[in-house]
């Protein structure tokens, strides 16, 4: 009976995800649903950080990652069976497998391990450094320009990371909490960079579904341990574990794809700066984490640096490129 209700729930939510995806480009629709989609995405992604902190009290980091992706993969398989997207070429499928290992397993495991000692609010700010990793990839791998404004933003982020890390147990010592969260941000940035071309060719939901399944398979050796620990855990812990698999992963992604289609990448992306401050507020409300002043200052420096790199740094680079390459047109994003 429980399995039947779970299947119905997964099927209904996956149909909703497909509906979001199919109408995402309908600009004539009422803005209410897109606004609610953005708000849902920001809230569930922010709530994921304190949810991890609370769940880790009774479930270990790797089993938690296993159960989270097992739930997400169940949504993915139902969606694939319902939508029946065209089969990817083997080369693209191989890159999806890499993405599943890096941005799925790597991100989740490093973040869970880091949040054993790092507060949820601090972790949410440290994860925002993923934008800096992506900028670094663009400079060193794609040979994009890194302007004076971009370097200034990078410096602000480095100072912010140092302040937050210094306030956490172990500081910035290798293997302690803060460096592990930074490693999660690096995995997220690498996965996002690899997924960009794949998502353009096959669609964001298709790529995400494959990566969810890959991550679930890779983490499956820890799933029996997760089941054992969940059987001994409190109802609240089980609820947070299920929340992590359903809302930040499956529903958050569906809402985000819809918002991207309606508002565009630039406008939607700017709203993600709200995730870290909101995560700190939610952690204070439900996990009793009172943020230290140094964490708040460090977080503001990170957000300011990321905004500078993604706005002023890019605009200045675009002006330089348009001056040096006559007839070329700068492309946003």
Coordinates of C-alpha atoms in Angstrom, one line a residue:
X1 CA 0.0 0.0 0.0
X2 CA 2.8 2.4 0.9
X3 CA 4.6 1.5 -2.4
X4 CA 1.3 2.2 -4.3
X5 CA 0.9 5.6 -2.8
X6 CA 4.6 6.4 -3.4
X7 CA 4.3 5.4 -7.1
X8 CA 1.2 7.6 -7.5
X9 CA 3.0 10.5 -5.9
X10 CA 6.1 10.1 -8.1
X11 CA 4.0 9.7 -11.2
X12 CA 1.9 12.8 -10.4
X13 CA 5.0 14.9 -9.7
X14 CA 6.8 13.7 -12.8
X15 CA 3.8 14.6 -14.9
X16 CA 3.9 18.0 -13.3
X17 CA 7.6 18.3 -14.2
X18 CA 6.9 17.4 -17.8
X19 CA 4.1 20.0 -17.9
X20 CA 6.4 22.7 -16.5
X21 CA 9.0 21.8 -19.2
X22 CA 6.5 21.8 -22.0
X23 CA 5.0 25.2 -21.2
X24 CA 8.2 26.9 -20.0
X25 CA 8.6 29.0 -23.2
X26 CA 5.0 30.2 -23.2
X27 CA 5.6 33.9 -22.4
X28 CA 1.9 34.7 -22.7
X29 CA 1.1 32.8 -19.5
X30 CA 0.3 34.5 -16.3
X31 CA 3.5 35.5 -14.4
X32 CA 2.0 34.1 -11.2
X33 CA 3.1 30.5 -11.8
X34 CA 6.7 31.5 -12.9
X35 CA 7.1 33.7 -9.8
X36 CA 5.9 30.9 -7.6
X37 CA 8.3 28.6 -9.4
X38 CA 11.3 30.9 -8.7
X39 CA 10.2 31.3 -5.1
X40 CA 9.8 27.5 -4.6
X41 CA 13.3 26.9 -6.1
X42 CA 15.0 29.5 -3.9
X43 CA 13.2 28.2 -0.8
X44 CA 13.8 24.5 -1.2
X45 CA 17.4 25.0 -2.3
X46 CA 18.0 27.2 0.8
X47 CA 16.2 24.8 3.1
X48 CA 18.5 21.9 1.9
X49 CA 21.4 23.2 3.9
X50 CA 19.7 23.1 7.4
X51 CA 17.9 19.9 6.3
X52 CA 21.3 18.2 5.8
X53 CA 22.5 19.4 9.2
X54 CA 19.4 18.0 10.9
X55 CA 19.5 14.7 9.0
X56 CA 23.2 14.1 9.7
X57 CA 22.4 13.8 13.4
X58 CA 21.1 10.3 12.8
X59 CA 22.2 9.3 9.2
X60 CA 25.8 9.3 8.1
X61 CA 27.1 11.4 5.2
X62 CA 27.4 8.6 2.5
X63 CA 24.1 6.8 3.4
X64 CA 22.4 10.2 3.3
X65 CA 23.7 10.9 -0.2
X66 CA 22.6 7.4 -1.2
X67 CA 19.0 7.7 0.0
X68 CA 18.7 11.2 -1.5
X69 CA 19.7 10.1 -5.0
X70 CA 17.7 6.9 -4.7
X71 CA 14.6 9.0 -4.3
X72 CA 15.6 11.4 -7.0
X73 CA 16.4 8.5 -9.4
X74 CA 12.9 7.1 -8.9
X75 CA 11.5 10.3 -10.1
X76 CA 14.0 10.3 -13.0
X77 CA 13.1 6.8 -14.1
X78 CA 9.4 7.5 -14.1
X79 CA 9.9 10.8 -16.0
X80 CA 12.1 9.0 -18.6
X81 CA 9.4 6.3 -19.0
X82 CA 6.7 9.0 -19.4
X83 CA 8.5 11.5 -21.6
X84 CA 10.5 8.9 -23.7
X85 CA 13.2 11.3 -24.8
X86 CA 15.4 10.3 -27.7
X87 CA 18.4 8.2 -26.9
X88 CA 21.6 10.1 -26.4
X89 CA 24.7 9.3 -28.5
X90 CA 27.2 7.2 -26.5
X91 CA 29.7 10.0 -26.3
X92 CA 27.1 12.3 -24.6
X93 CA 25.9 9.5 -22.4
X94 CA 29.5 9.0 -21.3
X95 CA 29.7 12.7 -20.3
X96 CA 26.5 12.4 -18.4
X97 CA 28.0 9.5 -16.4
X98 CA 30.9 11.8 -15.6
X99 CA 28.5 14.5 -14.6
X100 CA 26.6 12.1 -12.3
X101 CA 29.8 11.1 -10.6
X102 CA 31.2 14.7 -10.2
X103 CA 28.2 16.9 -9.7
X104 CA 26.0 14.2 -8.1
X105 CA 28.2 12.0 -6.0
X106 CA 31.1 14.4 -5.5
X107 CA 29.0 17.4 -4.6
X108 CA 26.6 15.5 -2.2
X109 CA 29.3 13.5 -0.4
X110 CA 31.7 16.4 0.1
X111 CA 28.9 18.7 1.2
X112 CA 27.5 16.1 3.7
X113 CA 31.0 15.4 5.1
X114 CA 31.7 19.2 5.4
X115 CA 28.4 19.9 7.1
X116 CA 29.2 17.5 9.9
X117 CA 31.2 20.4 11.4
X118 CA 30.3 23.5 9.3
X119 CA 27.1 25.3 10.0
X120 CA 24.3 25.3 7.4
X121 CA 24.5 29.1 6.9
X122 CA 28.3 29.0 6.5
X123 CA 28.1 26.1 4.1
X124 CA 25.5 27.9 1.9
X125 CA 27.9 30.8 1.5
X126 CA 30.9 28.6 0.8
X127 CA 29.0 26.7 -1.9
X128 CA 28.3 30.1 -3.7
X129 CA 32.0 30.0 -4.6
X130 CA 31.0 27.6 -7.4
X131 CA 30.6 30.7 -9.6
X132 CA 34.2 31.6 -9.0
X133 CA 35.3 28.0 -10.0
X134 CA 33.2 28.4 -13.2
X135 CA 34.9 31.7 -13.9
X136 CA 38.3 30.1 -13.4
X137 CA 37.4 27.2 -15.8
X138 CA 36.4 29.8 -18.4
X139 CA 39.7 31.6 -18.0
X140 CA 42.1 28.6 -18.0
X141 CA 40.1 26.2 -20.3
X142 CA 38.1 28.5 -22.6
X143 CA 40.7 31.3 -22.6
X144 CA 38.1 33.9 -21.6
X145 CA 39.3 37.3 -20.2
X146 CA 39.6 37.9 -16.5
X147 CA 39.3 41.7 -16.0
X148 CA 40.3 44.0 -13.2
X149 CA 36.7 43.9 -11.8
X150 CA 36.7 40.1 -12.0
X151 CA 40.0 39.9 -10.0
X152 CA 38.6 42.3 -7.4
X153 CA 35.5 40.1 -7.0
X154 CA 37.7 37.1 -6.7
X155 CA 39.8 38.8 -4.0
X156 CA 36.6 39.7 -2.0
X157 CA 35.5 36.0 -2.2
X158 CA 38.8 34.7 -1.1
X159 CA 38.7 37.0 2.0
X160 CA 35.1 36.0 2.7
X161 CA 36.0 32.3 2.5
X162 CA 38.9 32.9 4.8
X163 CA 36.7 34.6 7.4
X164 CA 34.0 31.9 7.3
X165 CA 36.6 29.0 7.4
X166 CA 38.4 30.6 10.3
X167 CA 35.2 30.5 12.3
X168 CA 34.6 26.8 11.6
X169 CA 36.1 23.9 13.6
X170 CA 39.4 23.0 12.0
X171 CA 39.7 26.3 10.0
X172 CA 41.1 25.7 6.5
X173 CA 43.1 22.6 7.4
X174 CA 42.9 20.0 4.6
X175 CA 40.2 17.4 5.4
X176 CA 38.2 19.5 7.8
X177 CA 34.7 20.9 7.2
X178 CA 35.3 24.1 5.3
X179 CA 37.7 22.7 2.6
X180 CA 35.3 19.8 2.1
X181 CA 32.4 22.2 1.4
X182 CA 34.7 24.1 -1.0
X183 CA 35.4 20.8 -2.7
X184 CA 31.6 20.4 -3.1
X185 CA 31.5 23.8 -4.7
X186 CA 34.3 22.8 -7.1
X187 CA 32.4 19.6 -8.0
X188 CA 29.2 21.6 -8.6
X189 CA 31.0 24.1 -10.9
X190 CA 32.7 21.3 -12.8
X191 CA 29.4 19.5 -13.3
X192 CA 27.6 22.6 -14.4
X193 CA 30.3 23.4 -16.9
X194 CA 30.2 19.9 -18.4
X195 CA 26.4 19.9 -18.5
X196 CA 25.9 23.1 -20.4
X197 CA 26.5 21.7 -23.8
X198 CA 24.6 18.5 -23.0
X199 CA 21.6 20.4 -21.7
X200 CA 21.5 22.5 -24.9
X201 CA 21.4 19.3 -27.1
X202 CA 19.2 17.1 -25.0
X203 CA 17.3 19.3 -22.5
X204 CA 17.9 20.0 -18.9
X205 CA 15.5 17.5 -17.5
X206 CA 16.8 14.6 -19.7
X207 CA 20.4 15.3 -18.6
X208 CA 19.5 15.7 -15.0
X209 CA 17.5 12.4 -15.1
X210 CA 20.5 10.5 -16.4
X211 CA 22.9 12.1 -13.8
X212 CA 20.5 11.3 -11.0
X213 CA 20.4 7.6 -12.0
X214 CA 24.1 7.5 -12.4
X215 CA 24.7 9.0 -8.9
X216 CA 22.1 6.6 -7.4
X217 CA 23.9 3.6 -8.9
X218 CA 27.3 4.9 -7.7
X219 CA 26.0 5.4 -4.2
X220 CA 24.0 2.2 -4.1
X221 CA 26.6 0.3 -1.9
X222 CA 25.6 2.6 0.9
X223 CA 21.9 2.3 0.4
X224 CA 21.4 -0.7 2.8
X225 CA 23.2 1.2 5.5
X226 CA 20.9 4.1 4.8
X227 CA 17.8 1.9 5.2
X228 CA 19.1 0.5 8.5
X229 CA 19.9 3.9 9.9
X230 CA 16.5 5.3 8.7
X231 CA 14.7 2.5 10.5
X232 CA 16.3 3.5 13.7
X233 CA 15.9 7.3 13.1
X234 CA 13.2 9.6 14.3
X235 CA 10.3 10.5 12.2
X236 CA 11.6 14.0 11.8
X237 CA 15.0 12.8 10.5
X238 CA 13.2 10.5 8.0
X239 CA 11.1 13.4 6.9
X240 CA 14.1 15.6 6.2
X241 CA 15.9 12.8 4.3
X242 CA 12.8 12.4 2.1
X243 CA 12.6 16.2 1.7
X244 CA 16.1 16.3 0.4
X245 CA 15.4 13.7 -2.3
X246 CA 12.1 15.1 -3.4
X247 CA 12.1 18.9 -3.1
X248 CA 15.6 20.4 -3.6
X249 CA 16.4 17.7 -6.2
X250 CA 13.4 16.8 -8.3
X251 CA 10.9 19.6 -7.6
X252 CA 13.5 22.3 -7.3
X253 CA 14.9 21.3 -10.7
X254 CA 11.5 21.3 -12.4
X255 CA 10.7 24.7 -11.0
X256 CA 14.1 26.0 -12.0
X257 CA 13.7 24.8 -15.6
X258 CA 10.3 26.5 -15.8
X259 CA 11.7 29.7 -14.4
X260 CA 14.6 29.7 -16.9
X261 CA 12.2 29.3 -19.8
X262 CA 10.0 32.2 -18.7
X263 CA 12.4 34.8 -17.2
X264 CA 15.7 33.8 -19.0
X265 CA 19.0 32.8 -17.6
X266 CA 20.2 36.3 -16.6
X267 CA 17.2 37.4 -14.6
X268 CA 16.6 33.9 -13.0
X269 CA 20.3 33.5 -12.1
X270 CA 20.4 36.8 -10.3
X271 CA 17.7 35.6 -7.9
X272 CA 19.9 32.7 -6.8
X273 CA 21.9 35.2 -4.7
X274 CA 19.0 35.0 -2.2
X275 CA 19.6 31.3 -1.5
X276 CA 22.5 31.7 0.9
X277 CA 21.0 34.5 3.1
X278 CA 17.7 32.6 3.2
X279 CA 19.5 29.4 4.2
X280 CA 21.1 31.2 7.1
X281 CA 17.6 32.4 8.2
X282 CA 16.0 29.0 7.9
X283 CA 18.9 27.4 9.8
X284 CA 18.4 29.9 12.6
X285 CA 14.6 29.2 12.6
X286 CA 14.6 25.4 12.4
X287 CA 18.0 24.3 13.5
X288 CA 18.8 26.9 16.2
X289 CA 21.9 28.1 14.4
X290 CA 22.7 31.6 15.4
X291 CA 25.1 33.0 12.7
X292 CA 28.4 34.5 14.0
X293 CA 29.1 38.0 13.0
X294 CA 32.3 36.9 11.1
X295 CA 30.2 34.4 9.1
X296 CA 27.7 37.1 8.1
X297 CA 30.6 39.5 7.1
X298 CA 32.3 36.7 5.2
X299 CA 29.1 35.7 3.5
X300 CA 28.4 39.3 2.3
X301 CA 32.0 39.4 0.9
X302 CA 31.4 36.2 -1.0
X303 CA 28.1 37.4 -2.4
X304 CA 29.5 40.8 -3.3
X305 CA 32.5 39.2 -5.0
X306 CA 30.3 36.7 -7.0
X307 CA 28.0 39.5 -8.1
X308 CA 31.0 41.6 -9.3
X309 CA 32.6 38.7 -11.2
X310 CA 29.3 37.8 -12.9
X311 CA 28.2 41.4 -13.7
X312 CA 30.9 44.0 -13.9
X313 CA 33.6 41.6 -14.8
X314 CA 31.6 40.1 -17.7
X315 CA 30.5 43.5 -19.0
X316 CA 34.0 44.8 -19.1
X317 CA 35.3 41.7 -20.8
X318 CA 32.5 42.0 -23.4
X319 CA 33.5 45.6 -24.1
X320 CA 37.2 44.6 -24.5
X321 CA 36.2 41.8 -26.9
X322 CA 34.0 44.0 -29.0
X323 CA 36.8 46.6 -29.3
X324 CA 39.5 44.1 -30.2
X325 CA 37.3 42.1 -32.6
X326 CA 35.6 44.3 -35.1
X327 CA 32.2 43.1 -36.1
X328 CA 31.9 40.6 -33.2
X329 CA 28.8 40.8 -31.0
X330 CA 29.2 40.1 -27.3
X331 CA 26.9 37.4 -26.0
X332 CA 25.3 37.6 -22.6
X333 CA 25.8 34.6 -20.2

